[in-house]
Amino acid sequence: MLRGVLFDLDGVLVDSLASIGACFNHALQALGRPPLPAASLRPLIGPPLEESAQSVIGDDPQLLARFIHVYRERYAATAVDETRPAAGLVEVVTELAARVPLAVATSKPEVFARPILAGLGVAQHFVAICGRSLALDSEPKAAVIARALQSFAGRAEGLVMVGDRRHDVSGAATHGIPTIGVLHGMGSEEELRAAGARWLAADLRALPGLLREIEDQL
């Protein structure tokens, strides 16, 4: 029996490439670095921000802190306006929320995730919106998912994760939750298969039908 669905945010419920990419490049330029093209920015979206930033600018703690400060300053001011909904967001979330409880588990700080979902008109459909704090602690996805599980009596049985990166798959697997990998996000089919995604879906609109098909397998 399907008891609930957990969603990643960036690349799954929302198209955040333009928003995150603009902030990432803004921070790079503030440090005197050249901006990155969209193709280079795409794989940086999904992991904790400090992990992605470190892969580009190195591991100097002061430089990393400066980068994230500049990034977040712009992101806080622009994220709600610049983040676009994934195709079918409102209709799919509305339909699924009428069937089972939904929750969000994202590596984005929760203080950013909540207003984004509210601005897109879907926050009310989630029983929990869980994200990271603003601490630069590279908190793993499994820890965020653990907080989301509190809304499901702490039990993973009957739950499914919907994600677009390997971090989503491995984080859910830590709790014994299988993952649907969506192909409209930031990760490739190869990444999702290699990480162990049990099912694949072309986009959000494919989820209601797929969830009906797999419900008996949970």
Short mmCIF file of C-alpha atoms in Angstrom, two decimals:
data_model
loop_
_atom_site.label_atom_id
_atom_site.label_comp_id
_atom_site.label_asym_id
_atom_site.label_seq_id
_atom_site.Cartn_x
_atom_site.Cartn_y
_atom_site.Cartn_z
CA MET A 1 0.00 0.00 0.00
CA LEU A 2 1.28 3.44 -0.91
CA ARG A 3 1.44 5.51 2.30
CA GLY A 4 3.09 8.64 0.91
CA VAL A 5 5.44 10.23 -1.59
CA LEU A 6 8.58 12.22 -0.83
CA PHE A 7 9.80 14.74 -3.40
CA ASP A 8 13.10 16.38 -4.03
CA LEU A 9 12.67 20.04 -5.01
CA ASP A 10 15.23 21.32 -7.54
CA GLY A 11 14.91 19.55 -10.87
CA VAL A 12 11.84 17.62 -9.72
CA LEU A 13 9.09 19.99 -8.61
CA VAL A 14 10.78 23.09 -9.99
CA ASP A 15 13.05 24.14 -12.83
CA SER A 16 15.71 26.07 -10.98
CA LEU A 17 18.53 26.07 -13.53
CA ALA A 18 18.13 29.74 -14.48
CA SER A 19 17.68 30.88 -10.88
CA ILE A 20 20.48 28.88 -9.29
CA GLY A 21 22.73 29.36 -12.29
CA ALA A 22 22.40 33.14 -12.15
CA CYS A 23 23.23 33.16 -8.43
CA PHE A 24 26.14 30.78 -8.89
CA ASN A 25 27.65 32.93 -11.62
CA HIS A 26 26.97 36.10 -9.64
CA ALA A 27 29.01 34.67 -6.77
CA LEU A 28 31.78 33.48 -9.08
CA GLN A 29 32.10 36.93 -10.65
CA ALA A 30 32.14 38.54 -7.21
CA LEU A 31 35.24 36.42 -6.54
CA GLY A 32 36.81 37.44 -9.83
CA ARG A 33 36.06 34.12 -11.52
CA PRO A 34 34.53 33.69 -15.01
CA PRO A 35 30.85 32.62 -15.22
CA LEU A 36 29.96 29.07 -16.21
CA PRO A 37 27.76 28.04 -19.15
CA ALA A 38 24.46 26.32 -18.48
CA ALA A 39 25.87 22.91 -19.43
CA SER A 40 28.47 23.21 -16.67
CA LEU A 41 25.98 24.53 -14.13
CA ARG A 42 23.42 21.73 -14.54
CA PRO A 43 25.42 18.99 -12.75
CA LEU A 44 26.09 21.39 -9.85
CA ILE A 45 22.39 21.56 -8.98
CA GLY A 46 21.18 18.97 -6.49
CA PRO A 47 24.09 18.38 -4.10
CA PRO A 48 24.57 20.66 -1.08
CA LEU A 49 25.64 24.11 -2.26
CA GLU A 50 28.97 24.01 -0.44
CA GLU A 51 29.82 20.72 -2.18
CA SER A 52 29.07 22.16 -5.61
CA ALA A 53 30.89 25.40 -4.88
CA GLN A 54 33.93 23.54 -3.59
CA SER A 55 34.17 21.56 -6.83
CA VAL A 56 34.54 24.86 -8.71
CA ILE A 57 36.49 27.20 -6.43
CA GLY A 58 38.42 24.81 -4.20
CA ASP A 59 38.28 24.08 -0.48
CA ASP A 60 39.56 27.34 1.05
CA PRO A 61 37.07 27.85 3.94
CA GLN A 62 37.11 31.65 3.77
CA LEU A 63 36.65 31.70 0.00
CA LEU A 64 33.85 29.17 0.26
CA ALA A 65 32.08 31.17 2.96
CA ARG A 66 32.37 34.34 0.88
CA PHE A 67 31.00 32.58 -2.20
CA ILE A 68 27.99 31.23 -0.31
CA HIS A 69 27.28 34.57 1.37
CA VAL A 70 27.17 36.36 -2.01
CA TYR A 71 25.16 33.52 -3.58
CA ARG A 72 22.55 33.49 -0.82
CA GLU A 73 22.25 37.27 -0.76
CA ARG A 74 21.10 37.24 -4.38
CA TYR A 75 19.12 34.01 -4.07
CA ALA A 76 17.10 35.26 -1.11
CA ALA A 77 16.05 38.30 -3.15
CA THR A 78 15.31 36.54 -6.45
CA ALA A 79 14.49 32.86 -5.95
CA VAL A 80 10.71 33.17 -5.73
CA ASP A 81 10.50 35.25 -8.90
CA GLU A 82 13.10 33.34 -10.92
CA THR A 83 12.20 29.72 -10.06
CA ARG A 84 9.86 28.13 -12.58
CA PRO A 85 7.46 25.25 -11.90
CA ALA A 86 8.15 21.92 -13.54
CA ALA A 87 5.62 21.14 -16.26
CA GLY A 88 2.39 19.87 -14.72
CA LEU A 89 3.37 20.83 -11.16
CA VAL A 90 0.04 22.16 -9.89
CA GLU A 91 -2.15 19.53 -11.52
CA VAL A 92 0.01 16.58 -10.51
CA VAL A 93 0.61 17.66 -6.93
CA THR A 94 -3.09 18.46 -6.49
CA GLU A 95 -4.09 15.04 -7.82
CA LEU A 96 -1.57 13.10 -5.77
CA ALA A 97 -2.27 15.01 -2.55
CA ALA A 98 -5.90 13.94 -2.82
CA ARG A 99 -4.72 10.30 -2.79
CA VAL A 100 -1.80 10.15 -0.34
CA PRO A 101 0.22 12.46 1.92
CA LEU A 102 3.09 14.24 0.18
CA ALA A 103 6.30 15.68 1.62
CA VAL A 104 9.34 17.54 0.34
CA ALA A 105 12.90 16.57 1.29
CA THR A 106 15.43 18.93 -0.25
CA SER A 107 19.08 19.83 0.25
CA LYS A 108 18.07 23.45 -0.25
CA PRO A 109 17.80 25.44 3.01
CA GLU A 110 14.24 25.21 4.26
CA VAL A 111 13.97 29.00 4.56
CA PHE A 112 14.23 29.15 0.75
CA ALA A 113 12.20 26.05 -0.09
CA ARG A 114 9.05 27.12 1.73
CA PRO A 115 8.53 30.50 0.03
CA ILE A 116 9.32 29.02 -3.39
CA LEU A 117 6.60 26.38 -3.03
CA ALA A 118 4.21 28.95 -1.59
CA GLY A 119 4.90 31.31 -4.49
CA LEU A 120 4.12 28.51 -6.94
CA GLY A 121 0.83 27.83 -5.16
CA VAL A 122 1.49 24.26 -3.99
CA ALA A 123 2.91 24.51 -0.45
CA GLN A 124 -0.46 23.67 1.09
CA HIS A 125 -0.44 20.22 -0.54
CA PHE A 126 2.55 18.96 1.47
CA VAL A 127 2.28 17.61 4.99
CA ALA A 128 5.96 18.47 5.49
CA ILE A 129 8.52 20.65 3.71
CA CYS A 130 11.93 19.64 5.02
CA GLY A 131 15.23 21.19 4.02
CA ARG A 132 18.61 21.98 5.45
CA SER A 133 19.53 24.77 7.81
CA LEU A 134 21.85 27.56 6.68
CA ALA A 135 24.81 25.85 8.37
CA LEU A 136 27.69 24.94 6.06
CA ASP A 137 27.80 21.36 7.27
CA SER A 138 27.20 19.44 4.01
CA GLU A 139 24.30 17.66 5.67
CA PRO A 140 23.56 14.49 3.67
CA LYS A 141 20.24 13.94 1.95
CA ALA A 142 19.52 10.97 4.21
CA ALA A 143 19.37 13.30 7.21
CA VAL A 144 16.81 15.55 5.53
CA ILE A 145 14.73 12.51 4.57
CA ALA A 146 14.88 11.35 8.20
CA ARG A 147 13.13 14.57 9.26
CA ALA A 148 10.48 14.12 6.57
CA LEU A 149 9.81 10.62 7.89
CA GLN A 150 8.57 12.12 11.13
CA SER A 151 5.39 13.05 9.26
CA PHE A 152 4.90 9.36 8.43
CA ALA A 153 5.23 8.07 12.00
CA GLY A 154 8.94 7.53 11.41
CA ARG A 155 8.22 4.54 9.17
CA ALA A 156 9.55 4.05 5.64
CA GLU A 157 7.17 1.26 4.65
CA GLY A 158 4.93 2.18 1.75
CA LEU A 159 6.84 5.35 0.88
CA VAL A 160 8.41 6.31 -2.43
CA MET A 161 11.01 9.00 -3.14
CA VAL A 162 10.91 11.03 -6.35
CA GLY A 163 14.30 12.48 -7.29
CA ASP A 164 16.55 13.47 -10.16
CA ARG A 165 20.08 12.96 -8.75
CA ARG A 166 22.06 10.10 -7.23
CA HIS A 167 21.95 11.88 -3.85
CA ASP A 168 18.17 11.43 -3.78
CA VAL A 169 18.41 7.73 -4.57
CA SER A 170 21.15 6.96 -2.07
CA GLY A 171 19.60 9.14 0.64
CA ALA A 172 16.28 7.35 0.31
CA ALA A 173 17.96 3.94 0.15
CA THR A 174 19.54 4.63 3.55
CA HIS A 175 16.02 4.39 4.96
CA GLY A 176 14.90 1.53 2.73
CA ILE A 177 12.80 3.80 0.49
CA PRO A 178 12.77 3.05 -3.26
CA THR A 179 13.14 5.93 -5.70
CA ILE A 180 11.43 6.99 -8.91
CA GLY A 181 14.02 8.83 -10.98
CA VAL A 182 12.53 11.60 -13.11
CA LEU A 183 14.23 12.41 -16.39
CA HIS A 184 13.22 16.07 -16.72
CA GLY A 185 15.63 17.12 -13.98
CA MET A 186 19.35 17.72 -13.62
CA GLY A 187 20.59 14.13 -13.54
CA SER A 188 20.89 11.75 -16.47
CA GLU A 189 19.19 8.40 -16.91
CA GLU A 190 22.62 6.79 -16.56
CA GLU A 191 23.23 8.51 -13.21
CA LEU A 192 19.86 7.47 -11.86
CA ARG A 193 20.19 3.86 -13.01
CA ALA A 194 23.71 3.58 -11.63
CA ALA A 195 22.52 4.95 -8.27
CA GLY A 196 19.82 2.31 -8.09
CA ALA A 197 16.57 4.09 -8.96
CA ARG A 198 13.93 1.37 -9.09
CA TRP A 199 11.72 3.12 -11.62
CA LEU A 200 12.09 5.94 -14.15
CA ALA A 201 9.50 8.52 -15.21
CA ALA A 202 9.76 10.95 -18.09
CA ASP A 203 8.33 13.84 -16.09
CA LEU A 204 5.90 14.81 -13.34
CA ARG A 205 2.85 14.08 -15.49
CA ALA A 206 3.89 10.43 -15.70
CA LEU A 207 3.83 10.01 -11.90
CA PRO A 208 0.12 9.43 -11.14
CA GLY A 209 -0.12 6.53 -13.58
CA LEU A 210 3.24 5.05 -12.56
CA LEU A 211 2.34 5.21 -8.87
CA ARG A 212 -0.87 3.32 -9.55
CA GLU A 213 1.13 0.65 -11.37
CA ILE A 214 3.74 0.19 -8.67
CA GLU A 215 1.53 0.49 -5.58
CA ASP A 216 1.20 -3.28 -5.28
CA GLN A 217 4.99 -3.68 -5.36
CA LEU A 218 5.53 -1.73 -2.12
#
